[in-house]
Every structure is written in structure tokens, then in C-alpha cells.
PDB file of C-alpha atoms in Angstrom:
ATOM      1  CA  MET A  10       4.797   4.326 -30.215  1.00  0.00           C
ATOM      2  CA  SER A  11       6.140   1.174 -31.791  1.00  0.00           C
ATOM      3  CA  ASN A  12       4.136  -2.050 -31.932  1.00  0.00           C
ATOM      4  CA  GLN A  13       6.696  -3.696 -29.635  1.00  0.00           C
ATOM      5  CA  THR A  14       6.361  -0.944 -27.028  1.00  0.00           C
ATOM      6  CA  ARG A  15       2.573  -1.096 -27.207  1.00  0.00           C
ATOM      7  CA  ARG A  16       2.587  -4.901 -26.796  1.00  0.00           C
ATOM      8  CA  GLU A  17       4.931  -4.655 -23.816  1.00  0.00           C
ATOM      9  CA  ARG A  18       2.724  -2.009 -22.193  1.00  0.00           C
ATOM     10  CA  GLU A  19      -0.416  -4.091 -22.804  1.00  0.00           C
ATOM     11  CA  ARG A  20       1.304  -7.164 -21.375  1.00  0.00           C
ATOM     12  CA  ALA A  21       2.332  -5.251 -18.236  1.00  0.00           C
ATOM     13  CA  GLU A  22      -1.210  -3.900 -17.869  1.00  0.00           C
ATOM     14  CA  ARG A  23      -2.682  -7.409 -18.224  1.00  0.00           C
ATOM     15  CA  GLU A  24      -0.217  -8.745 -15.649  1.00  0.00           C
ATOM     16  CA  GLN A  25      -1.173  -5.990 -13.208  1.00  0.00           C
ATOM     17  CA  LEU A  26      -4.852  -6.712 -13.864  1.00  0.00           C
ATOM     18  CA  ILE A  27      -4.283 -10.360 -12.896  1.00  0.00           C
ATOM     19  CA  ILE A  28      -2.407  -9.373  -9.728  1.00  0.00           C
ATOM     20  CA  THR A  29      -5.071  -6.854  -8.739  1.00  0.00           C
ATOM     21  CA  ALA A  30      -7.890  -9.323  -9.364  1.00  0.00           C
ATOM     22  CA  ALA A  31      -6.126 -11.995  -7.286  1.00  0.00           C
ATOM     23  CA  ARG A  32      -5.584  -9.579  -4.450  1.00  0.00           C
ATOM     24  CA  GLN A  33      -9.194  -8.379  -4.483  1.00  0.00           C
ATOM     25  CA  LEU A  34     -10.556 -11.918  -4.561  1.00  0.00           C
ATOM     26  CA  ALA A  35      -8.223 -12.985  -1.750  1.00  0.00           C
ATOM     27  CA  GLU A  36      -9.232 -10.009   0.404  1.00  0.00           C
ATOM     28  CA  ALA A  37     -12.916 -10.765  -0.219  1.00  0.00           C
ATOM     29  CA  GLU A  38     -12.889 -14.566   0.090  1.00  0.00           C
ATOM     30  CA  GLY A  39      -9.417 -15.745   1.149  1.00  0.00           C
ATOM     31  CA  TRP A  40      -6.564 -17.266  -0.837  1.00  0.00           C
ATOM     32  CA  ASP A  41      -8.261 -20.646  -1.133  1.00  0.00           C
ATOM     33  CA  ALA A  42     -10.888 -18.965  -3.325  1.00  0.00           C
ATOM     34  CA  VAL A  43      -8.258 -17.686  -5.749  1.00  0.00           C
ATOM     35  CA  THR A  44      -8.016 -20.041  -8.706  1.00  0.00           C
ATOM     36  CA  THR A  45      -6.811 -19.434 -12.233  1.00  0.00           C
ATOM     37  CA  ARG A  46     -10.294 -20.329 -13.467  1.00  0.00           C
ATOM     38  CA  ARG A  47     -11.937 -17.681 -11.267  1.00  0.00           C
ATOM     39  CA  LEU A  48      -9.284 -15.121 -12.117  1.00  0.00           C
ATOM     40  CA  ALA A  49      -9.669 -15.762 -15.835  1.00  0.00           C
ATOM     41  CA  ALA A  50     -13.422 -15.338 -15.568  1.00  0.00           C
ATOM     42  CA  GLY A  51     -13.055 -12.233 -13.419  1.00  0.00           C
ATOM     43  CA  ILE A  52     -10.739 -10.418 -15.798  1.00  0.00           C
ATOM     44  CA  GLU A  53     -12.409 -11.816 -18.913  1.00  0.00           C
ATOM     45  CA  TYR A  54      -9.341 -13.519 -20.333  1.00  0.00           C
ATOM     46  CA  SER A  55      -8.752 -17.202 -20.911  1.00  0.00           C
ATOM     47  CA  GLN A  56      -6.739 -19.346 -18.529  1.00  0.00           C
ATOM     48  CA  PRO A  57      -3.970 -19.732 -21.162  1.00  0.00           C
ATOM     49  CA  VAL A  58      -3.565 -15.941 -21.058  1.00  0.00           C
ATOM     50  CA  LEU A  59      -3.006 -16.148 -17.296  1.00  0.00           C
ATOM     51  CA  TYR A  60      -0.492 -18.933 -17.805  1.00  0.00           C
ATOM     52  CA  SER A  61       1.339 -16.820 -20.376  1.00  0.00           C
ATOM     53  CA  HIS A  62       2.037 -14.381 -17.517  1.00  0.00           C
ATOM     54  CA  PHE A  63       2.344 -16.687 -14.507  1.00  0.00           C
ATOM     55  CA  LYS A  64       3.114 -20.373 -13.970  1.00  0.00           C
ATOM     56  CA  GLY A  65       0.109 -20.649 -11.659  1.00  0.00           C
ATOM     57  CA  LYS A  66      -1.540 -19.395  -8.510  1.00  0.00           C
ATOM     58  CA  ASP A  67       1.674 -19.580  -6.479  1.00  0.00           C
ATOM     59  CA  ALA A  68       3.481 -17.282  -8.913  1.00  0.00           C
ATOM     60  CA  ILE A  69       0.561 -14.847  -8.833  1.00  0.00           C
ATOM     61  CA  MET A  70       0.620 -14.899  -5.029  1.00  0.00           C
ATOM     62  CA  ALA A  71       4.368 -14.233  -5.058  1.00  0.00           C
ATOM     63  CA  SER A  72       3.812 -11.190  -7.280  1.00  0.00           C
ATOM     64  CA  VAL A  73       1.088  -9.974  -4.943  1.00  0.00           C
ATOM     65  CA  ALA A  74       3.508 -10.423  -2.036  1.00  0.00           C
ATOM     66  CA  VAL A  75       6.274  -8.438  -3.746  1.00  0.00           C
ATOM     67  CA  GLN A  76       3.878  -5.557  -4.349  1.00  0.00           C
ATOM     68  CA  GLY A  77       2.805  -5.819  -0.719  1.00  0.00           C
ATOM     69  CA  PHE A  78       6.394  -5.508   0.463  1.00  0.00           C
ATOM     70  CA  ALA A  79       6.785  -2.360  -1.628  1.00  0.00           C
ATOM     71  CA  GLU A  80       3.649  -0.913  -0.028  1.00  0.00           C
ATOM     72  CA  LEU A  81       4.793  -1.934   3.446  1.00  0.00           C
ATOM     73  CA  ALA A  82       8.214  -0.359   2.896  1.00  0.00           C
ATOM     74  CA  ALA A  83       6.581   2.918   1.856  1.00  0.00           C
ATOM     75  CA  GLU A  84       4.290   2.949   4.897  1.00  0.00           C
ATOM     76  CA  LEU A  85       7.108   2.106   7.298  1.00  0.00           C
ATOM     77  CA  ARG A  86       9.313   4.809   5.736  1.00  0.00           C
ATOM     78  CA  THR A  87       6.537   7.376   6.129  1.00  0.00           C
ATOM     79  CA  ALA A  88       6.031   6.420   9.780  1.00  0.00           C
ATOM     80  CA  ARG A  89       9.749   6.401  10.555  1.00  0.00           C
ATOM     81  CA  THR A  90      10.651   9.660   8.860  1.00  0.00           C
ATOM     82  CA  ALA A  91       7.693  11.576  10.335  1.00  0.00           C
ATOM     83  CA  ALA A  92       8.741  10.735  13.899  1.00  0.00           C
ATOM     84  CA  VAL A  93      10.413  13.384  16.048  1.00  0.00           C
ATOM     85  CA  ASP A  94      12.920  11.042  17.714  1.00  0.00           C
ATOM     86  CA  PRO A  95      14.220   7.455  17.418  1.00  0.00           C
ATOM     87  CA  ARG A  96      11.985   6.031  20.154  1.00  0.00           C
ATOM     88  CA  ARG A  97       8.890   7.549  18.531  1.00  0.00           C
ATOM     89  CA  ALA A  98      10.108   6.233  15.166  1.00  0.00           C
ATOM     90  CA  LEU A  99      10.277   2.692  16.545  1.00  0.00           C
ATOM     91  CA  ALA A 100       6.787   2.993  18.044  1.00  0.00           C
ATOM     92  CA  ASP A 101       5.342   4.512  14.871  1.00  0.00           C
ATOM     93  CA  VAL A 102       6.928   1.844  12.683  1.00  0.00           C
ATOM     94  CA  ALA A 103       5.504  -0.876  14.945  1.00  0.00           C
ATOM     95  CA  ALA A 104       2.055   0.720  14.784  1.00  0.00           C
ATOM     96  CA  ALA A 105       2.266   1.101  10.992  1.00  0.00           C
ATOM     97  CA  TYR A 106       3.288  -2.550  10.629  1.00  0.00           C
ATOM     98  CA  ALA A 107       0.389  -3.733  12.795  1.00  0.00           C
ATOM     99  CA  ALA A 108      -2.087  -1.485  10.956  1.00  0.00           C
ATOM    100  CA  PHE A 109      -0.858  -2.804   7.607  1.00  0.00           C
ATOM    101  CA  ALA A 110      -1.494  -6.399   8.719  1.00  0.00           C
ATOM    102  CA  GLU A 111      -4.906  -5.526  10.131  1.00  0.00           C
ATOM    103  CA  GLU A 112      -6.086  -3.540   7.106  1.00  0.00           C
ATOM    104  CA  ARG A 113      -4.847  -6.002   4.468  1.00  0.00           C
ATOM    105  CA  PRO A 114      -5.144  -9.501   5.937  1.00  0.00           C
ATOM    106  CA  ALA A 115      -4.935 -11.474   2.675  1.00  0.00           C
ATOM    107  CA  LEU A 116      -2.001  -9.405   1.467  1.00  0.00           C
ATOM    108  CA  TYR A 117      -0.237  -9.895   4.804  1.00  0.00           C
ATOM    109  CA  ASP A 118      -0.869 -13.635   4.523  1.00  0.00           C
ATOM    110  CA  ALA A 119       0.662 -13.724   1.027  1.00  0.00           C
ATOM    111  CA  MET A 120       3.695 -11.866   2.348  1.00  0.00           C
ATOM    112  CA  PHE A 121       4.264 -13.668   5.627  1.00  0.00           C
ATOM    113  CA  THR A 122       2.229 -16.811   6.210  1.00  0.00           C
ATOM    114  CA  ARG A 123       1.476 -18.484   2.878  1.00  0.00           C
ATOM    115  CA  ALA A 124       4.137 -20.521   1.109  1.00  0.00           C
ATOM    116  CA  VAL A 125       5.459 -18.441  -1.777  1.00  0.00           C
ATOM    117  CA  ASP A 126       8.420 -19.029  -4.026  1.00  0.00           C
ATOM    118  CA  LEU A 127      10.445 -15.994  -2.984  1.00  0.00           C
ATOM    119  CA  PRO A 128      13.937 -15.958  -1.539  1.00  0.00           C
ATOM    120  CA  PHE A 129      13.875 -14.352   1.902  1.00  0.00           C
ATOM    121  CA  ALA A 130      16.930 -13.211   3.855  1.00  0.00           C
ATOM    122  CA  SER A 131      19.016 -13.565   0.739  1.00  0.00           C
ATOM    123  CA  PRO A 132      20.803 -11.205  -1.621  1.00  0.00           C
ATOM    124  CA  ASP A 133      18.578 -12.726  -4.328  1.00  0.00           C
ATOM    125  CA  ALA A 134      15.399 -11.460  -2.659  1.00  0.00           C
ATOM    126  CA  PRO A 135      13.429  -8.890  -4.654  1.00  0.00           C
ATOM    127  CA  ALA A 136      14.287  -5.270  -3.898  1.00  0.00           C
ATOM    128  CA  ALA A 137      10.893  -4.670  -2.270  1.00  0.00           C
ATOM    129  CA  LEU A 138      11.616  -7.315   0.383  1.00  0.00           C
ATOM    130  CA  HIS A 139      14.950  -5.680   1.170  1.00  0.00           C
ATOM    131  CA  ALA A 140      13.298  -2.251   1.290  1.00  0.00           C
ATOM    132  CA  ALA A 141      10.715  -3.340   3.876  1.00  0.00           C
ATOM    133  CA  PHE A 142      13.343  -5.015   6.052  1.00  0.00           C
ATOM    134  CA  ASP A 143      15.650  -2.003   5.689  1.00  0.00           C
ATOM    135  CA  GLU A 144      12.897   0.275   7.011  1.00  0.00           C
ATOM    136  CA  LEU A 145      12.468  -1.935  10.070  1.00  0.00           C
ATOM    137  CA  CYS A 146      16.229  -1.981  10.494  1.00  0.00           C
ATOM    138  CA  ALA A 147      16.459   1.813  10.259  1.00  0.00           C
ATOM    139  CA  ALA A 148      13.986   2.090  13.150  1.00  0.00           C
ATOM    140  CA  VAL A 149      15.794  -0.531  15.262  1.00  0.00           C
ATOM    141  CA  ARG A 150      19.391   0.531  14.521  1.00  0.00           C
ATOM    142  CA  PRO A 151      19.513   3.425  17.080  1.00  0.00           C
ATOM    143  CA  LEU A 152      19.070   0.952  19.936  1.00  0.00           C
ATOM    144  CA  SER A 153      21.346  -1.796  18.624  1.00  0.00           C
ATOM    145  CA  GLY A 154      24.407  -0.809  20.677  1.00  0.00           C
ATOM    146  CA  ASP A 155      26.820  -3.753  20.489  1.00  0.00           C
ATOM    147  CA  ASP A 156      24.189  -6.029  18.960  1.00  0.00           C
ATOM    148  CA  GLU A 157      24.226  -6.757  15.251  1.00  0.00           C
ATOM    149  CA  PRO A 158      21.447  -4.503  13.818  1.00  0.00           C
ATOM    150  CA  GLY A 159      20.166  -7.142  11.390  1.00  0.00           C
ATOM    151  CA  LEU A 160      19.721  -9.779  14.106  1.00  0.00           C
ATOM    152  CA  LEU A 161      18.097  -7.302  16.456  1.00  0.00           C
ATOM    153  CA  THR A 162      15.757  -6.247  13.642  1.00  0.00           C
ATOM    154  CA  GLU A 163      14.841  -9.882  12.974  1.00  0.00           C
ATOM    155  CA  THR A 164      14.032 -10.289  16.662  1.00  0.00           C
ATOM    156  CA  PHE A 165      11.922  -7.125  16.752  1.00  0.00           C
ATOM    157  CA  TRP A 166      10.150  -8.132  13.534  1.00  0.00           C
ATOM    158  CA  SER A 167       9.460 -11.589  15.020  1.00  0.00           C
ATOM    159  CA  GLY A 168       7.834  -9.944  18.025  1.00  0.00           C
ATOM    160  CA  LEU A 169       5.676  -7.730  15.803  1.00  0.00           C
ATOM    161  CA  HIS A 170       4.713 -10.618  13.557  1.00  0.00           C
ATOM    162  CA  GLY A 171       3.858 -12.806  16.543  1.00  0.00           C
ATOM    163  CA  LEU A 172       1.651 -10.170  18.132  1.00  0.00           C
ATOM    164  CA  VAL A 173      -0.129  -9.457  14.855  1.00  0.00           C
ATOM    165  CA  THR A 174      -0.599 -13.125  13.967  1.00  0.00           C
ATOM    166  CA  LEU A 175      -1.853 -14.130  17.407  1.00  0.00           C
ATOM    167  CA  MET A 176      -4.274 -11.213  17.505  1.00  0.00           C
ATOM    168  CA  ARG A 177      -5.564 -11.855  13.970  1.00  0.00           C
ATOM    169  CA  SER A 178      -6.217 -15.503  14.830  1.00  0.00           C
ATOM    170  CA  ASN A 179      -8.071 -14.497  18.021  1.00  0.00           C
ATOM    171  CA  ARG A 180      -5.428 -16.018  20.299  1.00  0.00           C
ATOM    172  CA  LEU A 181      -4.869 -12.606  21.888  1.00  0.00           C
ATOM    173  CA  PRO A 182      -7.702 -10.158  22.667  1.00  0.00           C
ATOM    174  CA  ARG A 183      -7.758  -7.102  20.416  1.00  0.00           C
ATOM    175  CA  GLY A 184      -8.519  -4.761  23.281  1.00  0.00           C
ATOM    176  CA  ASP A 185      -4.968  -4.940  24.653  1.00  0.00           C
ATOM    177  CA  HIS A 186      -3.203  -4.624  21.292  1.00  0.00           C
ATOM    178  CA  ASP A 187      -1.898  -1.079  21.841  1.00  0.00           C
ATOM    179  CA  ARG A 188      -0.643  -1.995  25.312  1.00  0.00           C
ATOM    180  CA  ARG A 189       1.202  -5.019  23.894  1.00  0.00           C
ATOM    181  CA  LEU A 190       2.873  -2.864  21.242  1.00  0.00           C
ATOM    182  CA  ALA A 191       3.876  -0.361  23.925  1.00  0.00           C
ATOM    183  CA  LEU A 192       5.369  -3.174  26.030  1.00  0.00           C
ATOM    184  CA  LEU A 193       7.349  -4.453  23.034  1.00  0.00           C
ATOM    185  CA  ILE A 194       8.723  -0.958  22.380  1.00  0.00           C
ATOM    186  CA  ASP A 195       9.521  -0.421  26.080  1.00  0.00           C
ATOM    187  CA  ARG A 196      11.380  -3.720  26.366  1.00  0.00           C
ATOM    188  CA  PHE A 197      13.315  -3.155  23.181  1.00  0.00           C
ATOM    189  CA  TRP A 198      14.179   0.407  24.051  1.00  0.00           C
ATOM    190  CA  GLY A 199      15.403  -0.658  27.484  1.00  0.00           C
TER     191      GLY A 199
END
């Protein structure tokens, strides 16, 4: 292995270490607790090392979000492709989306509620963002009829996001969550 290859591998490993540490700290204490000082101390590197990888906390959070979108896409794909029919696929994708948000609240926040410097709904968006949206779209497409599938997907996604966000912030009782998801699927399916 050449010195250049080794340095590149070590740099990628250090970058992933920073991202993982930020994600773990955010899940434990929230994003406000994530600072470059705490991250540097946690991974036992200096702050200048962090800044050699990322411009600051916002850039770290954006990287966490991109990885989250890749994970979400994989989970939605698994749910969609395991379903026996399109209606079940839509319901399973909705359930997988809600479970993802519930199980990884800080990651979900980085992806959908915190301000991050990522282009959304743009050809310039990272591939992971497109992949997650494409999985939602694949589940919604069978019921799009004359509607534009992308717009219908955005509407379905908005409903999912609203339900998840309102439940997570205790604006909606958790006990009726499954019934709400079923109502959303029923209304979308027609």
C-alpha cells in the first residue's frame, strides 16, 4: 500500500470517527451539546484536526444527515420490496419511516428539522437524498393515476413527517400512532 493510499484511508477513517462521535453525542444529549471542542475531546484529536475535515458543526451535521438518508433509503427499500402487494408496500414504507424517526431522533432531526447546508429537491442533492425520496416515490407511484408521482410523493411524505414530528413533540398521543398511519394509508389509497 502506498503512503498516499494509507493517508487517504486514515483520513477517511478519522472523518467517519468524527461523524460517528457527533451522532452518538447528539443521540445522547441533543444537537446543542455537539460542539467541536467536545468532539475533539471525545475522539482525542485537536480541534484543528476536526477543522481539517469539516468547516464546523454544521458541516458535520450535514454529513451525519447524508449518512442518515442512506440508512433511511435502505430501510425503506427493504420494507417496500418485502411487501406482497403495492398497498402493503405503502403501509410498510410508512411504518419503516415512522420507526426510523422514533428510533433515531437526533439523526432524524439532522435530516429533516435542523438547518443543514444540503440542497434538497435539486439535481445537486447528494445521491443518498435522492435514494430515500426515490424509495418513497416507488411506494406511492402505483396509486398516482393522473397525478404527478413526485408531487404525490411529496404530499405523502409531508403527511408522514407531520405525524412523526407532532407525535415526537407530544402534540399527538403515541397510543393512536398506528391508527393515524392506517388512516393516512387508507386516504391515500382511496
